[in-house]
Amino acid sequence: MAHNNIVVLGAGIIGLNVALELSKRGYGQHITIMAEHLPGDESIDYTSPWAGANFSGISGSDANALRWDQSGYSAMMSLIDAGAEEAKYLCKTESTEYWDQAPSQDKINSMTEYLRDIRPYQSILVIIPPSDLPKGVAFGIRFTTVTLNAPAHCEHLKHLLSQPRYGGVKFVRRKVSSLQDAFLHGTQIVFNCVGNAALNLAGVADSKCYPTRGQIILVKAPSVKVNVMRHGKDYETYIIPRPRSDGTVVLGGYLQPGDHFSQARPVETESILSRTIGLLRILGNEETEIIRVAVGLRPSRQGGARVELETTPEGNTVVHNYGAGGTGFQAGMGMAKDAVDLASGILVHLQAQSKL
C-alpha cells in the first residue's frame, strides 16, 4: 500500500486525531503524517504539548463548537469506560467551573444534555446554587471532566498509530513552505492540520487566524486531585492535574490574542500562582513545588475552527481542519469525524482501488 495516498499535514492533537479516525475506518496503511514538529518535541510553534489539557467550558457557543464538545466528551468517556489503549493518559476527574459572566443559555442547555455528575457518573451535571458561588462569579457547575496528560498522550498516539494494527502510519519530519509541498507522488488528499501556520502558509494564508498566547506553571502537587477553572472576561484561571504524571499539576493561565511573546513573564507567573491558590487553597501548602514555567500559542481563528473541503487551483483535494484555539483536545475528535466525513467520496474510491 502507498502511504502517500493520504497526507495529514501537522502532528498536533488535531492531526493525530484525524489520523486516528482514518485508521479506525481502515485507511491507516495509506497515511503519512508530515510535520515540522512531532510528538516529543518542545517548541513555541508546537502547541499541543503545552495544553492543560482537559474538557472544559472554555469553548464557544456556536453550533459547531457545541456539537464537537459533545462528541469529544462522549468519545473520551467511552474510551475510558472501555479501558481502550487510546485512553492510557486520560482520566475521569471531579471538576468545578465558574464563569464571571454566565454562558449563553444555548451552551448551558447543551452541557446539561450530556455532562455527567460527579456521583454517580451516569447522572447529569450539578448547577451550583447562586448562594454557594464565590464573590464575582455569576454561574458555576460541578461535573465529571476528562483530564489528559497532553505531551504523553500525543506521544502515545504516535506510538499507537505506528503499529501494524493501526495501519502502520508513517511519520515524516518535514517543514513545508506551501500547501502544495504536502502533495507527494501518489497523494490523493491532504488533511491540513497546521494550526498557527495556517496564517502564513502559502496556499492557505488564512487572515482569520491568530495566535492566542498562554502561560502556564507546572507544579508538583500530589494532593491535588480535582480540576478547577474560572472563566473571566479577559483571563482564564485553571488547575488541571495530569494523569500518570507522579503528581504534576498544570496551573494557568492567560488568553492573550495576537501576542507572540515566547518567554515567560514573571508578573504573570505571580498572578497565576495568586489566582490558582485563591481557587484551591491546598496549592499554598509546602508540598507544592514549581517544576517549570512555559508559554504556548493557541491556534485561534475568528469565527471558529475551519473544517472544510476545498479543491485547490492546482486541482488537488484538501480538507482543512484547524483553528480550534484552546479546545483542540476536547473538540479534536468531533472535528476529525467531520473532516474525514467530508473526504468520504475520495476515501471510498481509494478503498476500491486498494482492492483491485
Short mmCIF file of C-alpha atoms in Angstrom, two decimals:
data_model
loop_
_atom_site.label_atom_id
_atom_site.label_comp_id
_atom_site.label_asym_id
_atom_site.label_seq_id
_atom_site.Cartn_x
_atom_site.Cartn_y
_atom_site.Cartn_z
CA MET A 1 0.00 0.00 0.00
CA ALA A 2 1.15 3.55 -0.71
CA HIS A 3 1.39 5.56 2.50
CA ASN A 4 1.46 8.71 0.39
CA ASN A 5 -2.18 8.35 -0.73
CA ILE A 6 -3.30 10.36 2.30
CA VAL A 7 -1.13 13.06 3.86
CA VAL A 8 -2.00 14.58 7.21
CA LEU A 9 -0.12 17.87 7.45
CA GLY A 10 0.55 18.61 11.11
CA ALA A 11 1.21 16.34 14.10
CA GLY A 12 -0.50 18.20 16.90
CA ILE A 13 -3.58 16.76 18.56
CA ILE A 14 -5.79 17.80 15.61
CA GLY A 15 -3.66 15.96 13.06
CA LEU A 16 -3.21 12.94 15.32
CA ASN A 17 -6.97 12.67 15.83
CA VAL A 18 -7.56 12.83 12.07
CA ALA A 19 -5.05 10.03 11.53
CA LEU A 20 -6.66 8.00 14.31
CA GLU A 21 -10.13 8.46 12.81
CA LEU A 22 -8.85 7.46 9.37
CA SER A 23 -7.10 4.45 10.86
CA LYS A 24 -10.26 3.29 12.61
CA ARG A 25 -12.05 3.44 9.27
CA GLY A 26 -9.43 1.22 7.67
CA TYR A 27 -7.15 3.74 5.95
CA GLY A 28 -4.12 3.61 8.22
CA GLN A 29 -1.90 1.92 5.64
CA HIS A 30 -2.45 4.86 3.28
CA ILE A 31 -1.38 7.63 5.68
CA THR A 32 1.73 9.74 6.01
CA ILE A 33 1.79 12.35 8.77
CA MET A 34 4.09 15.18 7.70
CA ALA A 35 5.13 17.86 10.18
CA GLU A 36 7.98 20.10 11.22
CA HIS A 37 7.38 19.12 14.85
CA LEU A 38 6.45 15.65 16.09
CA PRO A 39 5.24 14.35 19.47
CA GLY A 40 8.10 14.55 21.93
CA ASP A 41 9.29 17.92 20.60
CA GLU A 42 9.14 21.16 22.56
CA SER A 43 8.73 24.38 20.60
CA ILE A 44 6.70 27.57 20.86
CA ASP A 45 5.44 26.66 17.38
CA TYR A 46 4.18 23.24 18.52
CA THR A 47 1.16 23.96 20.68
CA SER A 48 -0.27 20.64 21.83
CA PRO A 49 2.31 19.62 24.48
CA TRP A 50 1.69 22.86 26.39
CA ALA A 51 -2.03 22.24 26.82
CA GLY A 52 -3.60 21.61 30.23
CA ALA A 53 -5.38 19.55 28.98
CA ASN A 54 -8.97 18.78 29.86
CA PHE A 55 -12.59 19.02 28.83
CA SER A 56 -13.97 22.37 29.94
CA GLY A 57 -16.48 25.10 29.23
CA ILE A 58 -13.86 27.27 27.54
CA SER A 59 -15.30 26.72 24.06
CA GLY A 60 -17.72 28.98 22.22
CA SER A 61 -21.50 28.75 21.92
CA ASP A 62 -21.81 28.30 18.16
CA ALA A 63 -23.44 25.14 16.84
CA ASN A 64 -20.20 23.52 15.67
CA ALA A 65 -18.38 24.12 18.95
CA LEU A 66 -21.28 22.70 20.97
CA ARG A 67 -21.54 19.65 18.71
CA TRP A 68 -17.80 18.96 18.74
CA ASP A 69 -17.73 19.31 22.52
CA GLN A 70 -20.49 16.76 22.99
CA SER A 71 -18.91 14.36 20.51
CA GLY A 72 -15.49 14.66 22.15
CA TYR A 73 -16.74 14.30 25.71
CA SER A 74 -18.84 11.25 24.89
CA ALA A 75 -15.99 9.64 22.94
CA MET A 76 -13.40 10.19 25.66
CA MET A 77 -15.68 8.94 28.43
CA SER A 78 -16.49 5.84 26.38
CA LEU A 79 -12.79 5.15 25.76
CA ILE A 80 -12.08 5.39 29.49
CA ASP A 81 -15.05 3.17 30.35
CA ALA A 82 -13.89 0.57 27.83
CA GLY A 83 -10.28 0.64 29.03
CA ALA A 84 -9.20 1.43 25.47
CA GLU A 85 -5.50 1.77 24.76
CA GLU A 86 -6.06 5.29 23.39
CA ALA A 87 -7.25 6.27 26.88
CA LYS A 88 -3.97 5.44 28.65
CA TYR A 89 -3.33 9.10 29.52
CA LEU A 90 -6.97 10.10 30.04
CA CYS A 91 -8.67 10.18 33.42
CA LYS A 92 -12.11 10.97 34.84
CA THR A 93 -11.69 13.86 37.26
CA GLU A 94 -14.01 15.80 39.54
CA SER A 95 -14.38 19.33 38.17
CA THR A 96 -15.76 22.67 39.30
CA GLU A 97 -16.05 25.51 36.79
CA TYR A 98 -17.01 29.12 37.39
CA TRP A 99 -17.97 31.91 34.99
CA ASP A 100 -17.72 35.61 35.89
CA GLN A 101 -20.34 36.19 33.19
CA ALA A 102 -22.94 33.48 32.69
CA PRO A 103 -22.53 31.48 29.46
CA SER A 104 -25.29 31.59 26.87
CA GLN A 105 -28.44 29.61 27.51
CA ASP A 106 -27.66 27.51 24.43
CA LYS A 107 -24.37 26.48 25.99
CA ILE A 108 -25.97 25.75 29.36
CA ASN A 109 -28.69 23.67 27.70
CA SER A 110 -26.11 21.77 25.66
CA MET A 111 -23.87 21.00 28.64
CA THR A 112 -26.88 19.84 30.65
CA GLU A 113 -27.71 17.28 27.96
CA TYR A 114 -24.53 15.24 28.23
CA LEU A 115 -22.13 16.22 31.03
CA ARG A 116 -22.17 13.71 33.87
CA ASP A 117 -22.36 14.40 37.57
CA ILE A 118 -19.52 13.51 39.91
CA ARG A 119 -21.53 10.96 41.91
CA PRO A 120 -22.83 8.82 40.33
CA TYR A 121 -21.16 9.17 36.93
CA GLN A 122 -24.31 8.48 34.92
CA SER A 123 -26.22 11.48 36.32
CA ILE A 124 -26.29 14.95 34.79
CA LEU A 125 -24.10 17.81 35.94
CA VAL A 126 -24.85 19.91 39.02
CA ILE A 127 -25.57 23.62 38.62
CA ILE A 128 -24.18 25.35 41.71
CA PRO A 129 -26.76 27.46 43.59
CA PRO A 130 -26.02 31.21 43.42
CA SER A 131 -25.66 31.35 47.21
CA ASP A 132 -22.72 28.92 47.01
CA LEU A 133 -20.78 30.80 44.33
CA PRO A 134 -17.60 32.74 45.16
CA LYS A 135 -17.69 36.52 45.04
CA GLY A 136 -17.77 37.85 41.48
CA VAL A 137 -18.95 34.56 39.97
CA ALA A 138 -22.24 34.53 38.05
CA PHE A 139 -22.56 30.83 37.21
CA GLY A 140 -20.96 27.54 38.19
CA ILE A 141 -21.19 23.80 37.59
CA ARG A 142 -19.79 20.58 39.02
CA PHE A 143 -19.37 17.53 36.83
CA THR A 144 -17.04 14.73 35.84
CA THR A 145 -14.48 16.02 33.38
CA VAL A 146 -11.73 14.28 31.44
CA THR A 147 -8.17 15.37 32.11
CA LEU A 148 -5.31 14.42 29.80
CA ASN A 149 -1.55 14.31 30.10
CA ALA A 150 -1.07 16.30 26.90
CA PRO A 151 2.56 15.55 25.93
CA ALA A 152 2.35 11.90 26.98
CA HIS A 153 -0.98 11.45 25.17
CA CYS A 154 0.43 12.84 21.91
CA GLU A 155 3.49 10.59 22.12
CA HIS A 156 1.26 7.62 22.93
CA LEU A 157 -0.97 8.27 19.91
CA LYS A 158 2.13 8.47 17.69
CA HIS A 159 3.26 5.11 19.07
CA LEU A 160 -0.15 3.51 18.52
CA LEU A 161 -0.58 4.87 15.01
CA SER A 162 2.83 3.47 14.05
CA GLN A 163 1.72 -0.05 14.99
CA PRO A 164 0.58 -2.53 12.30
CA ARG A 165 -2.88 -2.88 13.87
CA TYR A 166 -3.43 0.84 13.18
CA GLY A 167 -2.10 0.51 9.65
CA GLY A 168 1.50 1.43 10.38
CA VAL A 169 1.04 5.15 9.81
CA LYS A 170 4.23 6.75 8.52
CA PHE A 171 5.64 9.86 10.25
CA VAL A 172 7.87 12.24 8.28
CA ARG A 173 9.58 15.27 9.78
CA ARG A 174 9.44 17.98 7.12
CA LYS A 175 8.83 21.71 7.07
CA VAL A 176 6.76 22.83 4.10
CA SER A 177 6.67 26.32 2.63
CA SER A 178 3.36 25.82 0.84
CA LEU A 179 0.33 23.57 0.99
CA GLN A 180 1.31 22.18 -2.40
CA ASP A 181 4.51 20.77 -0.84
CA ALA A 182 2.37 18.29 1.10
CA PHE A 183 1.30 16.55 -2.11
CA LEU A 184 3.77 13.74 -2.65
CA HIS A 185 3.89 11.26 -5.50
CA GLY A 186 0.54 9.47 -5.46
CA THR A 187 -1.12 11.73 -2.88
CA GLN A 188 -4.87 11.94 -3.47
CA ILE A 189 -5.88 14.05 -0.48
CA VAL A 190 -4.25 16.23 2.17
CA PHE A 191 -5.74 16.96 5.58
CA ASN A 192 -4.47 20.40 6.51
CA CYS A 193 -4.00 20.44 10.30
CA VAL A 194 -1.22 23.01 10.59
CA GLY A 195 -2.60 25.11 13.44
CA ASN A 196 -0.94 28.52 13.73
CA ALA A 197 0.93 28.03 10.45
CA ALA A 198 -2.37 28.48 8.58
CA LEU A 199 -1.91 32.24 8.88
CA ASN A 200 1.16 32.39 6.63
CA LEU A 201 1.40 29.05 4.81
CA ALA A 202 1.25 29.61 1.05
CA GLY A 203 -1.89 28.07 -0.36
CA VAL A 204 -3.77 28.69 2.89
CA ALA A 205 -2.85 32.17 4.17
CA ASP A 206 -5.98 32.42 6.30
CA SER A 207 -6.14 36.01 7.57
CA LYS A 208 -8.74 35.00 10.16
CA CYS A 209 -6.09 33.03 12.07
CA TYR A 210 -4.14 34.43 15.00
CA PRO A 211 -2.22 33.05 17.98
CA THR A 212 -3.58 33.33 21.49
CA ARG A 213 -0.73 33.29 23.96
CA GLY A 214 -0.97 31.31 27.16
CA GLN A 215 1.39 30.95 30.10
CA ILE A 216 1.36 28.00 32.48
CA ILE A 217 3.17 26.78 35.56
CA LEU A 218 3.89 23.09 36.01
CA VAL A 219 3.99 22.22 39.69
CA LYS A 220 4.34 19.05 41.68
CA ALA A 221 1.33 18.90 43.99
CA PRO A 222 0.36 15.25 44.60
CA SER A 223 -2.54 16.19 46.88
CA VAL A 224 -4.40 17.95 44.06
CA LYS A 225 -6.89 15.50 42.56
CA VAL A 226 -9.56 17.88 41.23
CA ASN A 227 -9.96 20.15 38.23
CA VAL A 228 -10.95 23.77 38.97
CA MET A 229 -11.48 26.57 36.44
CA ARG A 230 -12.67 30.16 36.42
CA HIS A 231 -13.58 31.80 33.12
CA GLY A 232 -13.19 35.58 33.18
CA LYS A 233 -13.76 38.19 30.52
CA ASP A 234 -10.06 38.63 29.78
CA TYR A 235 -8.47 35.73 31.65
CA GLU A 236 -8.62 32.02 32.36
CA THR A 237 -7.65 30.52 35.68
CA TYR A 238 -7.27 26.76 35.79
CA ILE A 239 -5.93 23.92 37.90
CA ILE A 240 -5.56 20.65 35.97
CA PRO A 241 -3.93 17.52 37.43
CA ARG A 242 -2.04 15.48 34.82
CA PRO A 243 -2.86 11.75 34.75
CA ARG A 244 0.06 9.32 35.16
CA SER A 245 2.48 12.11 36.00
CA ASP A 246 3.55 11.49 39.61
CA GLY A 247 1.62 14.48 40.91
CA THR A 248 2.18 17.09 38.19
CA VAL A 249 -0.48 19.81 38.02
CA VAL A 250 -0.88 22.48 35.33
CA LEU A 251 -1.68 25.97 36.61
CA GLY A 252 -2.81 28.76 34.34
CA GLY A 253 -3.30 31.00 32.76
CA TYR A 254 -3.82 33.67 30.17
CA LEU A 255 -5.73 34.29 26.94
CA GLN A 256 -3.74 36.92 25.02
CA PRO A 257 -4.92 37.21 21.40
CA GLY A 258 -2.26 38.28 18.93
CA ASP A 259 0.57 38.08 21.49
CA HIS A 260 3.58 36.17 20.07
CA PHE A 261 5.96 36.67 23.01
CA SER A 262 7.67 33.34 23.61
CA GLN A 263 9.22 33.96 27.03
CA ALA A 264 7.54 33.70 30.42
CA ARG A 265 6.66 36.98 32.10
CA PRO A 266 7.45 36.91 35.86
CA VAL A 267 4.49 39.15 36.70
CA GLU A 268 2.18 36.67 35.01
CA THR A 269 3.72 33.78 36.92
CA GLU A 270 2.93 35.57 40.17
CA SER A 271 -0.61 36.29 39.00
CA ILE A 272 -1.21 32.64 38.10
CA LEU A 273 0.02 31.47 41.50
CA SER A 274 -2.15 34.00 43.30
CA ARG A 275 -5.29 33.20 41.30
CA THR A 276 -4.95 29.42 41.49
CA ILE A 277 -4.26 29.42 45.23
CA GLY A 278 -7.36 31.58 45.56
CA LEU A 279 -9.36 28.84 43.83
CA LEU A 280 -7.78 25.92 45.68
CA ARG A 281 -6.08 26.72 48.98
CA ILE A 282 -4.22 23.42 49.14
CA LEU A 283 -1.89 24.76 46.44
CA GLY A 284 -0.47 27.11 49.06
CA ASN A 285 0.91 24.18 51.05
CA GLU A 286 4.62 23.50 51.36
CA GLU A 287 4.36 20.39 49.18
CA THR A 288 3.70 22.50 46.05
CA GLU A 289 6.93 22.65 44.08
CA ILE A 290 7.36 24.65 40.87
CA ILE A 291 8.83 22.47 38.12
CA ARG A 292 8.87 24.94 35.25
CA VAL A 293 7.07 27.84 33.63
CA ALA A 294 6.14 27.57 29.95
CA VAL A 295 4.47 29.50 27.15
CA GLY A 296 2.30 28.23 24.31
CA LEU A 297 0.42 29.80 21.40
CA ARG A 298 -3.12 28.52 20.86
CA PRO A 299 -4.10 28.35 17.15
CA SER A 300 -7.17 30.59 17.18
CA ARG A 301 -9.43 31.71 14.34
CA GLN A 302 -12.09 34.38 14.02
CA GLY A 303 -15.48 32.71 13.61
CA GLY A 304 -14.25 29.40 15.00
CA ALA A 305 -12.40 26.41 13.61
CA ARG A 306 -12.36 25.72 9.89
CA VAL A 307 -13.36 22.22 8.79
CA GLU A 308 -13.87 22.48 5.05
CA LEU A 309 -13.29 20.60 1.80
CA GLU A 310 -11.50 22.52 -0.94
CA THR A 311 -10.20 21.87 -4.44
CA THR A 312 -7.02 23.90 -4.86
CA PRO A 313 -6.16 25.91 -8.00
CA GLU A 314 -3.80 23.05 -8.89
CA GLY A 315 -6.78 20.67 -8.87
CA ASN A 316 -5.81 18.91 -5.63
CA THR A 317 -8.19 17.98 -2.83
CA VAL A 318 -7.66 19.35 0.67
CA VAL A 319 -9.67 19.06 3.86
CA HIS A 320 -8.86 21.99 6.12
CA ASN A 321 -9.04 21.28 9.84
CA TYR A 322 -7.52 24.00 12.01
CA GLY A 323 -8.28 26.96 14.25
CA ALA A 324 -9.53 25.18 17.37
CA GLY A 325 -7.81 27.63 19.71
CA GLY A 326 -7.65 26.20 23.21
CA THR A 327 -10.19 23.45 22.53
CA GLY A 328 -8.16 21.02 20.43
CA PHE A 329 -8.13 18.18 22.95
CA GLN A 330 -11.87 18.34 23.64
CA ALA A 331 -13.11 19.22 20.15
CA GLY A 332 -10.49 17.35 18.13
CA MET A 333 -12.31 14.02 17.93
CA GLY A 334 -15.51 15.61 16.70
CA MET A 335 -13.61 17.78 14.24
CA ALA A 336 -11.76 14.71 12.96
CA LYS A 337 -15.00 12.86 12.30
CA ASP A 338 -16.36 15.81 10.33
CA ALA A 339 -13.12 16.19 8.38
CA VAL A 340 -12.99 12.52 7.42
CA ASP A 341 -16.69 12.53 6.52
CA LEU A 342 -16.03 15.39 4.09
CA ALA A 343 -13.47 13.20 2.33
CA SER A 344 -15.72 10.15 2.09
CA GLY A 345 -16.02 10.26 -1.71
CA ILE A 346 -12.28 10.16 -2.27
CA LEU A 347 -11.70 7.67 0.54
CA VAL A 348 -14.25 5.22 -0.85
CA HIS A 349 -12.55 5.48 -4.24
CA LEU A 350 -9.18 4.88 -2.57
CA GLN A 351 -10.54 1.83 -0.77
CA ALA A 352 -11.92 0.45 -4.02
CA GLN A 353 -8.55 0.93 -5.73
CA SER A 354 -6.75 -0.95 -2.95
CA LYS A 355 -8.95 -4.00 -3.56
CA LEU A 356 -8.06 -4.22 -7.24
#
